[in-house]
Amino acid sequence: MRYPEEELIAALRESGVDFTASLPCEKIKSLLVMVAERFPHVPLTREEEGVGICAGAALAGRRPALFLQSSGIGNMINALLSLTSFYELPLALFISRRGVYREQIQAQLPMGKGLPKLLRGAGIPFTLIEARSDLGRIRKRLDEVYRKDRLHAFLMSPAVWEGSCSLEPPAALCPVAHAAARPKTGHQRPRLTRFGVLETIAPFLEGRVVVCNLGFPSKELFHIKHQPSHFYMLGSMGMTTPIGLGISLATDREVVVIDGDGSILMNPGTLATAAAFGRPNLTIVCIDNGSYGSTGSQPTLTGACVDLEMVARGFGFRQTAKVAGKQEIRDIMRKKADRVRFIHILALPGNRNVPPIPLDHFTIKKAVIAYLAGK
């Protein structure tokens, strides 16, 4: 018997899909591996760019399909309406619908539950795929997408993939030499996993406000060193640095952002804002392990063709550093900064198996507010 992923792949082939793009989601990680292997495929850094890329492919005669997580719909509504729908370009959206079935991440609930109403309000037709038996409904809708130049969304419950296969993502995404962004010689060779990096910088977080990236980074930091001044991100990927910048502009307290390569690639323009308006009380630490660690360890483009320290310098940062070893990390964290700075820490991929943070979002918020108010 075929896996459900193979059923969907067959429907895509039968409908003539010949161009795909995606952002990672842990619930469909095996499907994404298959899609990338069997179709022309572009891994994205943000959902909205996928709308534009697929629009261009459609203009060139391709039949595009875009795969994403339900939380990402909020990043693309305007582009879907003002570009795809407005110009009547074909696009099939395959949305991994989080927050509706055995969801462990509470921040996924609002978008997951509200998504049907949001799509109805935007006038975007959709089909619910709530079990494997619903996969047969996809083919007919796909034919309409490409025959009538329509936009259509398929909301796929995690229940569809239960008992399915487990495939690992490929090690690289593009043919650019790995060394272009991840030097393998000298002091810049990755030596620690993110957990090891967090253990190394933990002593330097004492008494500072810390905004930590979502998923495993926050869980690992809580396990290593918890303070009431830690704002643990439970959702909103790409917002770690903007939140830290906002806090630093509104207080004189020292603020440390612990961000990741996938998160920064999703919202790189915030580095320009931070370089222009950031104050010396802000340090942005980017732990770059070349992977989306919380969604299935899919590789990011920093392992192939992007150097985030150079990106930060291009956006205007005048104080940057690239480090990897324990002593280098300690030395740069100990150094006093006279302006906003960006610290690029190269790390090895991998997550530590730690339990979830035993605090709800309101408890986290109230603790940080009280700390900043001096209570």
Short mmCIF file of C-alpha atoms in Angstrom, two decimals:
data_model
loop_
_atom_site.label_atom_id
_atom_site.label_comp_id
_atom_site.label_asym_id
_atom_site.label_seq_id
_atom_site.Cartn_x
_atom_site.Cartn_y
_atom_site.Cartn_z
CA MET A 1 0.00 0.00 0.00
CA ARG A 2 1.29 3.45 -0.91
CA TYR A 3 2.08 6.08 1.66
CA PRO A 4 -0.27 9.10 1.66
CA GLU A 5 2.59 11.29 0.45
CA GLU A 6 2.87 9.13 -2.64
CA GLU A 7 -0.86 9.51 -3.29
CA LEU A 8 -0.50 13.27 -3.25
CA ILE A 9 2.60 13.15 -5.44
CA ALA A 10 0.65 11.06 -7.95
CA ALA A 11 -2.17 13.64 -8.01
CA LEU A 12 0.36 16.41 -8.65
CA ARG A 13 1.92 14.51 -11.53
CA GLU A 14 -1.43 13.63 -13.07
CA SER A 15 -2.46 17.30 -12.97
CA GLY A 16 0.73 18.39 -14.69
CA VAL A 17 2.32 20.24 -11.77
CA ASP A 18 5.83 21.14 -12.90
CA PHE A 19 7.01 23.81 -10.46
CA THR A 20 7.02 23.73 -6.64
CA ALA A 21 8.15 25.90 -3.74
CA SER A 22 7.99 25.40 0.01
CA LEU A 23 8.68 26.49 3.54
CA PRO A 24 9.33 23.73 6.10
CA CYS A 25 6.82 22.20 8.50
CA GLU A 26 7.61 19.27 10.76
CA LYS A 27 4.23 17.65 10.03
CA ILE A 28 4.90 17.34 6.28
CA LYS A 29 8.69 16.99 6.29
CA SER A 30 8.61 13.66 4.43
CA LEU A 31 6.23 15.07 1.82
CA LEU A 32 8.58 17.99 1.26
CA VAL A 33 11.53 15.65 0.72
CA MET A 34 9.54 13.81 -1.96
CA VAL A 35 8.41 17.04 -3.61
CA ALA A 36 11.97 18.37 -3.78
CA GLU A 37 13.19 15.08 -5.29
CA ARG A 38 10.49 14.73 -7.93
CA PHE A 39 9.67 18.24 -9.12
CA PRO A 40 11.54 21.44 -9.93
CA HIS A 41 11.65 22.96 -6.45
CA VAL A 42 12.59 26.24 -4.73
CA PRO A 43 13.04 26.30 -0.92
CA LEU A 44 11.78 29.66 0.35
CA THR A 45 12.79 31.99 3.17
CA ARG A 46 9.35 33.62 3.51
CA GLU A 47 5.87 32.73 2.27
CA GLU A 48 5.22 35.98 0.45
CA GLU A 49 8.23 35.54 -1.83
CA GLY A 50 6.81 32.17 -2.81
CA VAL A 51 3.69 33.87 -4.15
CA GLY A 52 5.85 36.07 -6.39
CA ILE A 53 8.09 33.23 -7.55
CA CYS A 54 5.10 31.03 -8.39
CA ALA A 55 3.43 33.95 -10.20
CA GLY A 56 6.52 34.33 -12.37
CA ALA A 57 6.57 30.60 -13.08
CA ALA A 58 2.87 30.72 -14.04
CA LEU A 59 3.52 33.61 -16.43
CA ALA A 60 6.15 31.42 -18.08
CA GLY A 61 3.64 28.61 -18.58
CA ARG A 62 4.37 26.46 -15.55
CA ARG A 63 1.83 24.86 -13.20
CA PRO A 64 3.01 25.88 -9.71
CA ALA A 65 2.20 24.41 -6.29
CA LEU A 66 3.23 26.03 -3.00
CA PHE A 67 3.64 24.09 0.29
CA LEU A 68 3.60 25.86 3.66
CA GLN A 69 2.38 25.83 7.24
CA SER A 70 -0.91 27.46 8.29
CA SER A 71 0.89 30.08 10.39
CA GLY A 72 2.54 31.40 7.22
CA ILE A 73 -0.72 32.39 5.54
CA GLY A 74 -0.66 35.66 7.45
CA ASN A 75 2.56 36.57 5.64
CA MET A 76 1.06 36.29 2.17
CA ILE A 77 -2.60 37.35 2.06
CA ASN A 78 -1.95 40.67 0.32
CA ALA A 79 0.26 39.06 -2.34
CA LEU A 80 -2.29 36.30 -2.93
CA LEU A 81 -5.06 38.85 -3.49
CA SER A 82 -3.22 41.66 -5.26
CA LEU A 83 -1.07 39.40 -7.44
CA THR A 84 -2.28 35.82 -7.86
CA SER A 85 -6.03 36.48 -7.74
CA PHE A 86 -5.93 39.92 -9.35
CA TYR A 87 -4.04 38.68 -12.41
CA GLU A 88 -5.89 35.35 -12.42
CA LEU A 89 -2.78 33.22 -12.19
CA PRO A 90 -2.99 29.53 -11.27
CA LEU A 91 -1.67 28.48 -7.87
CA ALA A 92 -2.36 25.46 -5.66
CA LEU A 93 -1.63 26.04 -1.97
CA PHE A 94 -0.97 22.95 0.13
CA ILE A 95 -1.25 24.12 3.74
CA SER A 96 -0.17 21.99 6.68
CA ARG A 97 -2.94 22.96 9.07
CA ARG A 98 -1.54 23.21 12.57
CA GLY A 99 -3.54 23.81 15.74
CA VAL A 100 -6.42 21.44 14.97
CA TYR A 101 -5.14 17.91 15.63
CA ARG A 102 -2.97 16.79 18.54
CA GLU A 103 -1.19 20.14 18.55
CA GLN A 104 1.57 20.56 21.14
CA ILE A 105 2.44 24.18 20.35
CA GLN A 106 -0.21 26.52 21.73
CA ALA A 107 0.84 29.43 19.53
CA GLN A 108 -0.33 27.40 16.52
CA LEU A 109 -3.94 27.33 17.73
CA PRO A 110 -5.21 30.81 16.71
CA MET A 111 -4.25 30.63 13.04
CA GLY A 112 -5.05 26.94 12.70
CA LYS A 113 -8.57 27.35 14.05
CA GLY A 114 -9.28 30.67 12.36
CA LEU A 115 -7.88 29.81 8.95
CA PRO A 116 -11.14 28.76 7.25
CA LYS A 117 -12.82 32.04 8.24
CA LEU A 118 -9.77 33.99 7.11
CA LEU A 119 -9.77 32.32 3.70
CA ARG A 120 -13.52 32.80 3.30
CA GLY A 121 -13.17 36.47 4.18
CA ALA A 122 -10.42 36.85 1.60
CA GLY A 123 -12.46 35.05 -1.04
CA ILE A 124 -9.92 32.23 -1.40
CA PRO A 125 -11.62 28.88 -2.08
CA PHE A 126 -10.33 25.90 -0.11
CA THR A 127 -10.80 22.19 0.42
CA LEU A 128 -10.46 20.48 3.80
CA ILE A 129 -8.24 17.38 3.71
CA GLU A 130 -8.87 15.94 7.18
CA ALA A 131 -8.05 12.27 6.61
CA ARG A 132 -6.21 10.13 4.10
CA SER A 133 -9.52 9.24 2.46
CA ASP A 134 -9.90 12.92 1.49
CA LEU A 135 -6.80 12.90 -0.72
CA GLY A 136 -8.91 11.75 -3.63
CA ARG A 137 -10.63 15.15 -3.64
CA ILE A 138 -7.44 16.92 -4.64
CA ARG A 139 -7.17 15.81 -8.27
CA LYS A 140 -10.47 17.36 -9.41
CA ARG A 141 -9.68 20.68 -7.72
CA LEU A 142 -6.18 20.75 -9.20
CA ASP A 143 -7.55 20.33 -12.69
CA GLU A 144 -9.73 23.42 -12.12
CA VAL A 145 -6.77 25.42 -10.81
CA TYR A 146 -4.76 24.98 -14.00
CA ARG A 147 -7.61 24.79 -16.51
CA LYS A 148 -9.36 27.94 -15.24
CA ASP A 149 -6.34 29.85 -13.83
CA ARG A 150 -7.58 29.77 -10.25
CA LEU A 151 -6.16 30.02 -6.76
CA HIS A 152 -7.14 27.17 -4.44
CA ALA A 153 -6.00 26.12 -0.96
CA PHE A 154 -5.91 22.59 0.43
CA LEU A 155 -5.99 22.58 4.25
CA MET A 156 -4.24 19.35 5.26
CA SER A 157 -4.68 18.00 8.79
CA PRO A 158 -1.69 16.22 10.40
CA ALA A 159 -4.04 13.22 10.72
CA VAL A 160 -3.52 12.59 7.00
CA TRP A 161 0.10 11.57 7.53
CA GLU A 162 -0.27 9.28 10.56
CA GLY A 163 1.62 6.03 10.14
CA SER A 164 3.49 7.38 7.15
CA CYS A 165 7.13 7.16 6.18
CA SER A 166 9.92 9.21 7.72
CA LEU A 167 12.44 10.73 5.35
CA GLU A 168 15.37 12.96 6.21
CA PRO A 169 15.89 16.24 4.33
CA PRO A 170 18.84 16.46 1.94
CA ALA A 171 22.11 17.88 3.23
CA ALA A 172 22.28 20.71 0.70
CA LEU A 173 19.86 22.93 -1.18
CA CYS A 174 21.84 24.45 -4.02
CA PRO A 175 25.07 23.71 -5.91
CA VAL A 176 27.01 26.65 -4.48
CA ALA A 177 30.08 25.45 -2.62
CA HIS A 178 29.39 24.92 1.07
CA ALA A 179 32.60 26.73 1.97
CA ALA A 180 31.24 29.98 0.53
CA ALA A 181 29.25 30.56 3.68
CA ARG A 182 30.54 27.94 6.10
CA PRO A 183 34.36 28.01 6.21
CA LYS A 184 35.90 24.67 7.12
CA THR A 185 39.37 25.78 8.03
CA GLY A 186 40.86 27.78 10.86
CA HIS A 187 38.96 29.18 13.82
CA GLN A 188 35.63 29.46 11.96
CA ARG A 189 34.86 25.76 11.78
CA PRO A 190 31.58 24.95 13.60
CA ARG A 191 32.39 23.07 16.78
CA LEU A 192 29.36 23.23 19.05
CA THR A 193 25.69 22.49 18.63
CA ARG A 194 23.24 25.25 19.52
CA PHE A 195 22.92 23.71 23.00
CA GLY A 196 26.67 24.00 23.49
CA VAL A 197 26.61 27.60 22.29
CA LEU A 198 23.82 28.45 24.73
CA GLU A 199 25.73 26.83 27.57
CA THR A 200 28.74 28.96 26.67
CA ILE A 201 26.89 32.29 26.51
CA ALA A 202 24.59 31.61 29.49
CA PRO A 203 26.88 33.29 32.10
CA PHE A 204 26.84 36.48 30.03
CA LEU A 205 23.04 36.67 30.06
CA GLU A 206 22.86 37.31 33.78
CA GLY A 207 20.85 40.46 34.49
CA ARG A 208 20.06 41.08 30.83
CA VAL A 209 16.79 41.02 28.95
CA VAL A 210 16.88 38.09 26.53
CA VAL A 211 14.58 37.51 23.56
CA CYS A 212 15.03 33.93 22.37
CA ASN A 213 14.00 32.34 19.09
CA LEU A 214 11.07 29.93 19.03
CA GLY A 215 11.07 26.15 19.26
CA PHE A 216 14.15 24.26 20.42
CA PRO A 217 16.27 27.39 21.09
CA SER A 218 13.82 28.61 23.74
CA LYS A 219 13.41 25.14 25.26
CA GLU A 220 17.17 24.64 25.43
CA LEU A 221 17.77 28.07 26.96
CA PHE A 222 15.09 27.47 29.61
CA HIS A 223 16.76 24.17 30.49
CA ILE A 224 20.21 25.77 30.73
CA LYS A 225 19.41 29.07 32.42
CA HIS A 226 16.00 30.52 33.17
CA GLN A 227 15.51 34.13 34.26
CA PRO A 228 12.29 36.17 34.57
CA SER A 229 13.88 38.57 32.08
CA HIS A 230 13.74 35.94 29.31
CA PHE A 231 11.08 36.41 26.65
CA TYR A 232 10.71 32.94 25.15
CA MET A 233 9.21 33.01 21.66
CA LEU A 234 6.44 30.43 21.31
CA GLY A 235 5.43 31.47 17.78
CA SER A 236 5.85 34.31 15.26
CA MET A 237 8.94 33.15 13.41
CA GLY A 238 11.05 36.04 12.15
CA MET A 239 10.02 38.38 14.99
CA THR A 240 12.82 37.66 17.47
CA THR A 241 15.13 40.49 16.40
CA PRO A 242 12.29 43.03 15.92
CA ILE A 243 11.02 42.37 19.47
CA GLY A 244 14.51 42.75 20.91
CA LEU A 245 15.04 45.97 18.97
CA GLY A 246 11.76 47.37 20.25
CA ILE A 247 12.67 46.60 23.86
CA SER A 248 16.14 48.12 23.49
CA LEU A 249 14.70 51.35 22.09
CA ALA A 250 12.30 51.68 25.02
CA THR A 251 14.70 50.93 27.88
CA ASP A 252 18.29 51.46 28.91
CA ARG A 253 18.68 47.87 30.04
CA GLU A 254 21.00 45.62 28.10
CA VAL A 255 19.14 43.42 25.63
CA VAL A 256 20.41 40.22 24.00
CA VAL A 257 18.59 38.69 21.05
CA ILE A 258 19.21 35.00 20.44
CA ASP A 259 18.11 34.48 16.86
CA GLY A 260 18.68 31.78 14.25
CA ASP A 261 19.61 31.58 10.59
CA GLY A 262 16.17 30.46 9.41
CA SER A 263 14.43 33.18 11.39
CA ILE A 264 16.71 35.95 10.13
CA LEU A 265 16.45 34.75 6.54
CA MET A 266 12.67 35.05 6.87
CA ASN A 267 12.83 38.72 7.84
CA PRO A 268 16.28 40.07 6.91
CA GLY A 269 15.09 43.64 6.39
CA THR A 270 14.88 44.09 10.16
CA LEU A 271 18.70 44.06 10.22
CA ALA A 272 18.67 47.31 8.24
CA THR A 273 16.31 48.86 10.80
CA ALA A 274 18.45 47.60 13.68
CA ALA A 275 21.64 48.94 12.09
CA ALA A 276 20.07 52.34 11.55
CA PHE A 277 18.29 52.78 14.88
CA GLY A 278 19.84 50.22 17.24
CA ARG A 279 21.56 51.46 20.39
CA PRO A 280 24.64 50.12 22.19
CA ASN A 281 22.42 48.25 24.63
CA LEU A 282 21.41 45.77 21.89
CA THR A 283 23.39 42.66 20.96
CA ILE A 284 22.02 40.34 18.28
CA VAL A 285 23.41 36.82 18.56
CA CYS A 286 22.68 34.67 15.52
CA ILE A 287 23.28 30.98 16.16
CA ASP A 288 23.67 29.66 12.63
CA ASN A 289 23.53 25.87 12.39
CA GLY A 290 22.47 25.82 8.75
CA SER A 291 19.11 24.19 9.45
CA TYR A 292 15.51 24.73 10.47
CA GLY A 293 16.00 22.78 13.67
CA SER A 294 12.43 22.93 14.96
CA THR A 295 10.64 21.85 11.77
CA GLY A 296 12.56 18.72 10.81
CA SER A 297 16.15 19.96 10.33
CA GLN A 298 15.67 21.01 6.72
CA PRO A 299 18.80 22.88 5.55
CA THR A 300 18.81 26.66 5.22
CA LEU A 301 20.75 28.55 2.58
CA THR A 302 23.44 29.59 5.07
CA GLY A 303 24.96 26.16 4.54
CA ALA A 304 25.24 26.84 0.83
CA CYS A 305 25.50 30.45 -0.26
CA VAL A 306 24.70 32.98 2.50
CA ASP A 307 27.08 34.53 5.03
CA LEU A 308 24.89 36.26 7.60
CA GLU A 309 27.73 38.34 9.04
CA MET A 310 28.33 39.79 5.59
CA VAL A 311 24.57 40.36 5.25
CA ALA A 312 24.56 42.30 8.53
CA ARG A 313 27.52 44.39 7.41
CA GLY A 314 25.82 45.05 4.09
CA PHE A 315 22.78 46.32 5.99
CA GLY A 316 24.98 48.76 7.91
CA PHE A 317 26.26 47.04 11.07
CA ARG A 318 29.68 48.40 11.96
CA GLN A 319 30.37 46.01 14.82
CA THR A 320 30.15 42.36 13.77
CA ALA A 321 31.99 39.15 14.53
CA LYS A 322 32.00 35.56 13.30
CA VAL A 323 33.01 33.01 15.95
CA ALA A 324 32.63 29.30 16.63
CA GLY A 325 34.88 28.05 19.46
CA LYS A 326 34.07 28.36 23.16
CA GLN A 327 36.84 30.82 23.99
CA GLU A 328 36.07 33.02 20.98
CA ILE A 329 32.42 33.10 22.01
CA ARG A 330 33.33 34.00 25.59
CA ASP A 331 35.73 36.74 24.45
CA ILE A 332 33.20 38.44 22.15
CA MET A 333 30.37 38.22 24.70
CA ARG A 334 32.64 39.72 27.34
CA LYS A 335 33.66 42.62 25.12
CA LYS A 336 31.93 45.93 25.77
CA ALA A 337 30.17 47.38 22.73
CA ASP A 338 29.84 51.06 21.90
CA ARG A 339 27.08 50.53 19.33
CA VAL A 340 24.57 47.89 18.28
CA ARG A 341 26.38 44.71 17.29
CA PHE A 342 25.78 41.45 15.42
CA ILE A 343 27.52 38.28 16.56
CA HIS A 344 27.42 35.42 14.06
CA ILE A 345 28.07 32.09 15.80
CA LEU A 346 28.62 29.10 13.51
CA ALA A 347 27.18 25.93 14.99
CA LEU A 348 26.60 22.30 14.17
CA PRO A 349 23.03 21.17 13.43
CA GLY A 350 21.16 19.19 16.05
CA ASN A 351 18.72 19.63 18.93
CA ARG A 352 19.00 18.59 22.58
CA ASN A 353 16.07 16.48 23.77
CA VAL A 354 14.71 18.75 26.49
CA PRO A 355 11.12 19.02 27.80
CA PRO A 356 8.76 21.84 26.83
CA ILE A 357 8.87 25.11 28.73
CA PRO A 358 6.49 24.71 31.71
CA LEU A 359 5.24 28.30 31.43
CA ASP A 360 2.33 29.64 29.45
CA HIS A 361 2.63 32.72 27.25
CA PHE A 362 0.96 35.06 29.74
CA THR A 363 3.32 34.02 32.53
CA ILE A 364 6.31 34.69 30.28
CA LYS A 365 4.93 38.09 29.28
CA LYS A 366 4.12 39.20 32.81
CA ALA A 367 7.55 38.22 34.12
CA VAL A 368 9.35 40.26 31.45
CA ILE A 369 7.05 43.28 31.97
CA ALA A 370 7.64 43.16 35.71
CA TYR A 371 11.40 42.91 35.19
CA LEU A 372 11.48 45.88 32.83
CA ALA A 373 9.33 47.89 35.27
CA GLY A 374 11.80 47.13 38.04
CA LYS A 375 9.29 45.22 40.16
#
